[in-house]
mmCIF file of C-alpha atoms and ligand atoms in Angstrom:
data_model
loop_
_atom_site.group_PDB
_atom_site.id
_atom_site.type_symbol
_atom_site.label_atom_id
_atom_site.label_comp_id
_atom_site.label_asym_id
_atom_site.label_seq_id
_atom_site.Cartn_x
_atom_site.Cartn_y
_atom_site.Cartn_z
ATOM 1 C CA UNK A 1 102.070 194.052 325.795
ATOM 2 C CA UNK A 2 101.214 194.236 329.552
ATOM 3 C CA UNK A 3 103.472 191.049 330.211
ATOM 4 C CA UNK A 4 106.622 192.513 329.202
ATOM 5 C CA UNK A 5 106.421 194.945 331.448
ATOM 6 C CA UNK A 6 105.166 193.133 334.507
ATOM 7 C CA UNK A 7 108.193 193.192 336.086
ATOM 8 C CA UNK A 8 107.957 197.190 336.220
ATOM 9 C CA UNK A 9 105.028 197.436 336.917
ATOM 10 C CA UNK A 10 103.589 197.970 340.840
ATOM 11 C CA UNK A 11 100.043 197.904 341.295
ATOM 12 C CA UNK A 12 98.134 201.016 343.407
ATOM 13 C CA UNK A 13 94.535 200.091 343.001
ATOM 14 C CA UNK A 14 91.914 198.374 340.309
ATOM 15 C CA UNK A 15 92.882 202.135 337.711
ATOM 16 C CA UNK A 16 96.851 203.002 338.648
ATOM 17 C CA UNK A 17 99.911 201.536 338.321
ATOM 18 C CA UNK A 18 103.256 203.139 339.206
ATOM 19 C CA UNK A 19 106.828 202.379 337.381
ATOM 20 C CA UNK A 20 110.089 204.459 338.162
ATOM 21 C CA UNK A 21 110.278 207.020 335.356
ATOM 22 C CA UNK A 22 114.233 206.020 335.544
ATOM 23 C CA UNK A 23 113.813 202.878 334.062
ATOM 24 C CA UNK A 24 114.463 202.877 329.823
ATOM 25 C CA UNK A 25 111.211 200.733 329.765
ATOM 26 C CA UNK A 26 109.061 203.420 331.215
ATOM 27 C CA UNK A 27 109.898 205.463 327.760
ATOM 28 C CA UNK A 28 109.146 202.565 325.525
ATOM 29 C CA UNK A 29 105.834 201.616 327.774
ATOM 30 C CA UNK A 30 104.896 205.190 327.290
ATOM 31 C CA UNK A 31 105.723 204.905 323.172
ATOM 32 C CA UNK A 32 103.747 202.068 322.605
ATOM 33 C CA UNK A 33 100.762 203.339 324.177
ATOM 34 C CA UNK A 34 101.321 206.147 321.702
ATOM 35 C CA UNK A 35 101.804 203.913 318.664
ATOM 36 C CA UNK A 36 98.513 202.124 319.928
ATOM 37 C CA UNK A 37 96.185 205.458 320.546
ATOM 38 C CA UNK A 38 95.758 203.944 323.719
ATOM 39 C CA UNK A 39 94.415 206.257 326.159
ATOM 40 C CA UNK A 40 96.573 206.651 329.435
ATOM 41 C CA UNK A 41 97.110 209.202 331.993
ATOM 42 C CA UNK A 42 100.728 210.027 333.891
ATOM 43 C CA UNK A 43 100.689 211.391 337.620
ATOM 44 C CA UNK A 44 103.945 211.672 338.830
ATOM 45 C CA UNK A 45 105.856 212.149 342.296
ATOM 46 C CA UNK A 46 109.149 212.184 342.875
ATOM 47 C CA UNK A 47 111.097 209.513 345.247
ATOM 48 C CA UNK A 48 114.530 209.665 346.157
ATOM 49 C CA UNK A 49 117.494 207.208 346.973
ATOM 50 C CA UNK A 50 119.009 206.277 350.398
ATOM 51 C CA UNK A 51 122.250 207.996 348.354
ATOM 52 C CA UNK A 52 120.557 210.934 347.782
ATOM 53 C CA UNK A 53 119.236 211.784 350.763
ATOM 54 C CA UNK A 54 123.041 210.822 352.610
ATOM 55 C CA UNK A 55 124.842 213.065 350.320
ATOM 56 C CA UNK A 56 122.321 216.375 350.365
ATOM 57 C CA UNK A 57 124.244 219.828 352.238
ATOM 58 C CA UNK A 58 120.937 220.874 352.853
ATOM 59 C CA UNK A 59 116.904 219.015 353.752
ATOM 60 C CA UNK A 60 113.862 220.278 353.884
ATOM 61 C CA UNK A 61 112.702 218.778 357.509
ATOM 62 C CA UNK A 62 108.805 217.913 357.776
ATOM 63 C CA UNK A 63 106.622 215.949 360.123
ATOM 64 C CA UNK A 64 105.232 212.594 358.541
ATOM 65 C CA UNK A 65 102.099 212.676 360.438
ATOM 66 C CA UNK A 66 99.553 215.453 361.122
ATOM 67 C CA UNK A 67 97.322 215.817 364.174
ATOM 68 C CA UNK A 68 93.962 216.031 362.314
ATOM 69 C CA UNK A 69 91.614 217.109 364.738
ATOM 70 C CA UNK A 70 92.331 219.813 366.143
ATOM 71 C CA UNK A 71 90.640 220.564 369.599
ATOM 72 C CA UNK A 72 88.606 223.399 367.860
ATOM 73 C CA UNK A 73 87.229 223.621 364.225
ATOM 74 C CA UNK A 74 87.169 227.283 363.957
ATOM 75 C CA UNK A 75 89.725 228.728 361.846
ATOM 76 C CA UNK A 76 90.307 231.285 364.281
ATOM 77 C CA UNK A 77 91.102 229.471 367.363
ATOM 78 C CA UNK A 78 95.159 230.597 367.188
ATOM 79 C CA UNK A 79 95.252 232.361 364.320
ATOM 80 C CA UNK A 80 93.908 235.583 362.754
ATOM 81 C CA UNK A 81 92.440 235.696 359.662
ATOM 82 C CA UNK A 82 94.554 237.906 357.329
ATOM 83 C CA UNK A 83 92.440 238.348 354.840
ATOM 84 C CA UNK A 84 88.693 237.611 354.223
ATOM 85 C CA UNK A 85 89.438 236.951 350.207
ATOM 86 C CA UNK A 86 91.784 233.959 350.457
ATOM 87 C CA UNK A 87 91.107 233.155 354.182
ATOM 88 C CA UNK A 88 94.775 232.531 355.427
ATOM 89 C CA UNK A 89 95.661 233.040 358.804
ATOM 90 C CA UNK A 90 98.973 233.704 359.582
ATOM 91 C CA UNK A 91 99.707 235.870 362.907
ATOM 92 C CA UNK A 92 99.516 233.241 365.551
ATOM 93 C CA UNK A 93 97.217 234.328 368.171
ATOM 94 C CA UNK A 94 97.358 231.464 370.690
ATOM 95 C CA UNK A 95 99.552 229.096 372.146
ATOM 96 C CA UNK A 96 98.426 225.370 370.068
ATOM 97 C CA UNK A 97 96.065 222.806 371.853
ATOM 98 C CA UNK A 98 95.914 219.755 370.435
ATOM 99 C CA UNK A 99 94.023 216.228 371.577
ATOM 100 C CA UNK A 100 94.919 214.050 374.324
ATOM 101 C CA UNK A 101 95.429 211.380 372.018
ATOM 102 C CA UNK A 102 97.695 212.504 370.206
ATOM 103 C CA UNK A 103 100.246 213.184 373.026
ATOM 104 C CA UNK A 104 103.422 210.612 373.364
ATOM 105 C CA UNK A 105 102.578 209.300 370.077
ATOM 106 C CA UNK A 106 105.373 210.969 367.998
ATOM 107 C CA UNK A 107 108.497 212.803 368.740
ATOM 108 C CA UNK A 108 107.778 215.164 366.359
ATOM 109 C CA UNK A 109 105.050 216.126 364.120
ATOM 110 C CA UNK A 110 102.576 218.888 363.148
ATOM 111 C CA UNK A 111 99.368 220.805 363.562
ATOM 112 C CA UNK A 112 97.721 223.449 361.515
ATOM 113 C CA UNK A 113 99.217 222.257 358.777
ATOM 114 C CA UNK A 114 102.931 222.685 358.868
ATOM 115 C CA UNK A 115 103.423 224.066 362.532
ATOM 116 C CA UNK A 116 106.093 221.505 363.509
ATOM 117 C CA UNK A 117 105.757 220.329 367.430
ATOM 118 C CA UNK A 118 108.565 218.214 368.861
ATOM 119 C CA UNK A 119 107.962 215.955 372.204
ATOM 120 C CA UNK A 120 109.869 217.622 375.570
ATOM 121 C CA UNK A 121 112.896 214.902 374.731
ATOM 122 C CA UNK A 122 113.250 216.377 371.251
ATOM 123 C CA UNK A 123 113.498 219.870 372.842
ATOM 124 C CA UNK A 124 115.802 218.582 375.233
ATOM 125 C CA UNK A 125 118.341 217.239 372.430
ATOM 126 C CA UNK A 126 118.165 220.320 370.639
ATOM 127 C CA UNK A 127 118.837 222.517 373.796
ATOM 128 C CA UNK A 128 122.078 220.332 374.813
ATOM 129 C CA UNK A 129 123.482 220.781 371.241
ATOM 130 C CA UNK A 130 123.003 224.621 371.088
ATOM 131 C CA UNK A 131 121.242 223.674 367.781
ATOM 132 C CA UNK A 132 120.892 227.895 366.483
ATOM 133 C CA UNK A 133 117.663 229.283 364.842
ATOM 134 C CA UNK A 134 114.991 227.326 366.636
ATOM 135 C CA UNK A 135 112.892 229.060 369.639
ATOM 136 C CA UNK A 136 110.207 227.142 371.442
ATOM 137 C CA UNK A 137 106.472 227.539 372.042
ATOM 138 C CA UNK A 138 104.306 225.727 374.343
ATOM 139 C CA UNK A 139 101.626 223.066 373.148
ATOM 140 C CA UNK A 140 98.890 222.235 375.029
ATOM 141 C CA UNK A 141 95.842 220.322 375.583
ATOM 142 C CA UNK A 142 92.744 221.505 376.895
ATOM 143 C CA UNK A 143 92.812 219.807 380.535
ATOM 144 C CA UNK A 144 96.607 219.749 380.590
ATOM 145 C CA UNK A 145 98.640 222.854 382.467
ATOM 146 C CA UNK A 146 102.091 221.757 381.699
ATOM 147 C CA UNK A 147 103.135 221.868 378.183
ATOM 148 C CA UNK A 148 103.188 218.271 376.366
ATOM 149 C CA UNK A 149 105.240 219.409 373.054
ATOM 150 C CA UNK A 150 107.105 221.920 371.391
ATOM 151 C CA UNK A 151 106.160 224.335 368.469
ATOM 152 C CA UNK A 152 109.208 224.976 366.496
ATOM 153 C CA UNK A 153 109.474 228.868 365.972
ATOM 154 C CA UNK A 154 111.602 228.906 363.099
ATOM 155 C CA UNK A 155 112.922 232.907 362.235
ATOM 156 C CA UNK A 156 116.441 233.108 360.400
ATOM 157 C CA UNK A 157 115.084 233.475 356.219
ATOM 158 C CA UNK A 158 116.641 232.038 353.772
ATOM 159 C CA UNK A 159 117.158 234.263 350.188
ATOM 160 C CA UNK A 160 113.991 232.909 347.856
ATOM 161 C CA UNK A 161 114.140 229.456 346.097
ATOM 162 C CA UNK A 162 116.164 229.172 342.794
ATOM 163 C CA UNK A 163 113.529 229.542 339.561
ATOM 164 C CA UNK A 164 114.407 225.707 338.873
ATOM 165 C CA UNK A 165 112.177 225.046 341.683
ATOM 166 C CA UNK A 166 109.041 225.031 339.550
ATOM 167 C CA UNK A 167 106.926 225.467 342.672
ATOM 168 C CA UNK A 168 103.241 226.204 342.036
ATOM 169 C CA UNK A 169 100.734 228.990 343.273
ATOM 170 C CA UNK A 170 98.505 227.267 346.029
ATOM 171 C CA UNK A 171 97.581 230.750 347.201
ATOM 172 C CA UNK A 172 97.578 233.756 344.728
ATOM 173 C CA UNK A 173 95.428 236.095 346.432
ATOM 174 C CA UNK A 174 94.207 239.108 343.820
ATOM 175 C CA UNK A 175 92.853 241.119 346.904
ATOM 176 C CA UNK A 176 95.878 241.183 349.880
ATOM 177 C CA UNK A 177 98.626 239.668 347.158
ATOM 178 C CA UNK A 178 99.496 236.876 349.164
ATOM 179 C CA UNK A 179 101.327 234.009 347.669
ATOM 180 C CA UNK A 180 101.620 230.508 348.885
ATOM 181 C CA UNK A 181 103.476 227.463 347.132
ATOM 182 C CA UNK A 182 103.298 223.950 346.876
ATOM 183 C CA UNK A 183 106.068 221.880 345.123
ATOM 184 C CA UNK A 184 106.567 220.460 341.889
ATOM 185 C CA UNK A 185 105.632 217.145 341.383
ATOM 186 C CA UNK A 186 109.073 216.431 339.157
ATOM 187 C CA UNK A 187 111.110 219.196 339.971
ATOM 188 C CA UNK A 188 112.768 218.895 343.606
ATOM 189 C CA UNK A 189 113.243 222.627 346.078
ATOM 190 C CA UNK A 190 117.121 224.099 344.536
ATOM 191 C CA UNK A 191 118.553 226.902 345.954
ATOM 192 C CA UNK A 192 121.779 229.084 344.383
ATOM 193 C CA UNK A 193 125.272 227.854 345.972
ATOM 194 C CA UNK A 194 124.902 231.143 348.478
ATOM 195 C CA UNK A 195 122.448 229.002 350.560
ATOM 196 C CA UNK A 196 126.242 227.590 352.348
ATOM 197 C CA UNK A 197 127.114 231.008 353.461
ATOM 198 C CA UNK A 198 123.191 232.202 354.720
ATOM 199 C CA UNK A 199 121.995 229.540 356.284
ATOM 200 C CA UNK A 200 122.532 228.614 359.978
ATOM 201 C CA UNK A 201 124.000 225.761 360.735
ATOM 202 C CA UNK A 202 120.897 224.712 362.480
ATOM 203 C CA UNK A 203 117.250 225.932 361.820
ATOM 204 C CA UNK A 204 116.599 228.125 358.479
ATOM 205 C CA UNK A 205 112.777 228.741 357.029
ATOM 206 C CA UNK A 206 112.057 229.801 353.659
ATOM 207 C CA UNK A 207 111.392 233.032 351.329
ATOM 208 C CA UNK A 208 108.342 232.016 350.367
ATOM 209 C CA UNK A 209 104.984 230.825 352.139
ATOM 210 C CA UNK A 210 103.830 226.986 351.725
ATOM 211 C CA UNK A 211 100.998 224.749 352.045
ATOM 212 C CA UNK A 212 97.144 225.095 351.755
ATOM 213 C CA UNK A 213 94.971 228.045 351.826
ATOM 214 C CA UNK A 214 94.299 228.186 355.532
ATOM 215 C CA UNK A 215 97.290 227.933 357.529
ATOM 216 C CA UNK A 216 100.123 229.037 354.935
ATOM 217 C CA UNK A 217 103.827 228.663 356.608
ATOM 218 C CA UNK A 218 107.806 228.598 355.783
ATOM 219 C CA UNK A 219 108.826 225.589 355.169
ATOM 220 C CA UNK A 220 111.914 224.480 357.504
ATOM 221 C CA UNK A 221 115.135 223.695 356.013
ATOM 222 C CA UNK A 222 118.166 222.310 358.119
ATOM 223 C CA UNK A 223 121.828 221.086 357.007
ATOM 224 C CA UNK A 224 122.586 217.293 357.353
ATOM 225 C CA UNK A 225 123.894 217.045 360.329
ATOM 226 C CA UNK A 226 120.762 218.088 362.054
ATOM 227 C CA UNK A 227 119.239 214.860 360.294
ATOM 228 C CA UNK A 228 122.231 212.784 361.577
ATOM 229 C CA UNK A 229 121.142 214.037 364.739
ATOM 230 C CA UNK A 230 118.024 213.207 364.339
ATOM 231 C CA UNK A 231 119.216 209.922 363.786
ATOM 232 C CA UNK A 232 121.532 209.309 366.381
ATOM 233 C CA UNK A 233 118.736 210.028 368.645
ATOM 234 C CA UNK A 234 116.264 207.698 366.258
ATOM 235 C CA UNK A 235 113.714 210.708 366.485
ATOM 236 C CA UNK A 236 110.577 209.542 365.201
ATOM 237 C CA UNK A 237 108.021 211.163 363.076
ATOM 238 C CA UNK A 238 110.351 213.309 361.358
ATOM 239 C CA UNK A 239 110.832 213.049 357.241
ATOM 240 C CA UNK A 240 113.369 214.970 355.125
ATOM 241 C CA UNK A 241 114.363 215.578 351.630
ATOM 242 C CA UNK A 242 116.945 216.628 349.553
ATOM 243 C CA UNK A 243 117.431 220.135 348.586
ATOM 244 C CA UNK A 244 118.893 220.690 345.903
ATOM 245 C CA UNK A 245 121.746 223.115 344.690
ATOM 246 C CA UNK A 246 122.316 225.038 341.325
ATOM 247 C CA UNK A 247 125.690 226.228 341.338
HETATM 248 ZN ZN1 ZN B 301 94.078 237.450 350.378
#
């Protein structure tokens, strides 16, 4: 059985293989392990096309990489803890430090989770271009007394996601009633058409809070021609997808 679907097939490790869910044989795979009573299990992630991504109004703009280690492990070192239930920390109490090492290694990326931090020449760009919505807080590092990045301080709010987001409690505190999200896993971020009337035609954050139970934050959201900006520039470190629209 395996051999006719070889072709489809993409090995992860020694237990998982992945196949596009796109594909007519990924149905028929998934039949005849039914008709079989073979035992199988399905994670799935969503991945879109170069098309896709082109033609979206609207992208959800993250950093690909993380700086890991902070320069401090408390929880507290820039941000207060809102509530000692579900531990998130939300009022940013300090300008961020982060590690030497991590300085000129990516235009943009993030800290505490999703606190995005762009390099001086990313600040630079976005200054020139009167790019509206984004303010700018100094990053640090602990010998350092000039600023080596850029926190992105994101304010205009979008209206909250359309239902057909199918995002999922990460955070749904019974104490302080705080709610965070993380995305679906099949279902992509869709707003309602008014998004192209309330959004800036620059920086735009979210309704709703994301990410893990720490550090919950907006997520950012930008129109495409901030990621043909990006581009043009060949900013690195910064990933986007699609948002979609239910009209
Ligand atoms: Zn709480």
């Amino acid at each position: 059985m395996v051999e006719k679907y070889k072709p489809y097939l993409h090995k992860v490790n020694d237990f998982m293989l992945y196949m596009y869910t796109d594909l007519p044989q990924f149905s028929e795979l998934m039949q005849e392990l039914q008709e079989h009573g073979l035992d199988s299990k399905c994670f799935y992630d969503k991945q879109w096309s170069k098309k896709e991504v082109d033609d979206a109004e609207f992208l959800i703009l993250g950093a690909i990489n993380e700086c890991e280690d902070p320069v401090r492990s408390e929880f507290d070192t820039h941000f207060k803890n809102h509530c000692k239930k579900c531990k998130a920390h939300l009022e940013q109490t300090s300008d961020i430090k982060i590690r030497r090492k991590y300085v000129g290694k990516w235009d943009f990326y993030s800290a505490y989770e999703i606190r995005n931090i762009v390099s001086p020449r990313v600040k630079e760009i976005l200054e020139r271009e009167d790019v509206p919505g984004v303010a700018f807080r100094p990053v640090y590092t602990l010998k350092v007394e000039d600023p080596i990045g850029w926190q992105l301080i994101v304010e205009h709010i979008l209206p909250p996601t359309h239902p057909d987001s199918n995002l999922r409690y990460s955070v749904n505190c019974p104490v302080c009633g705080l709610k965070s999200y993380v995305y679906s896993k099949t279902d992509p971020v869709a707003y309602g058409p008014e998004i192209r009337k309330l959004a800036l035609d620059g920086f735009n954050r979210s309704h709703e809070l994301f990410g893990g139970v720490v550090y919950p934050d907006p997520i950012t959201i930008v129109p495409q021609r901030i990621r043909q900006l990006f581009k043009e520039h060949k900013i690195k470190g910064a990933g986007f997808a699609p948002i979609v629209i239910k009209e």
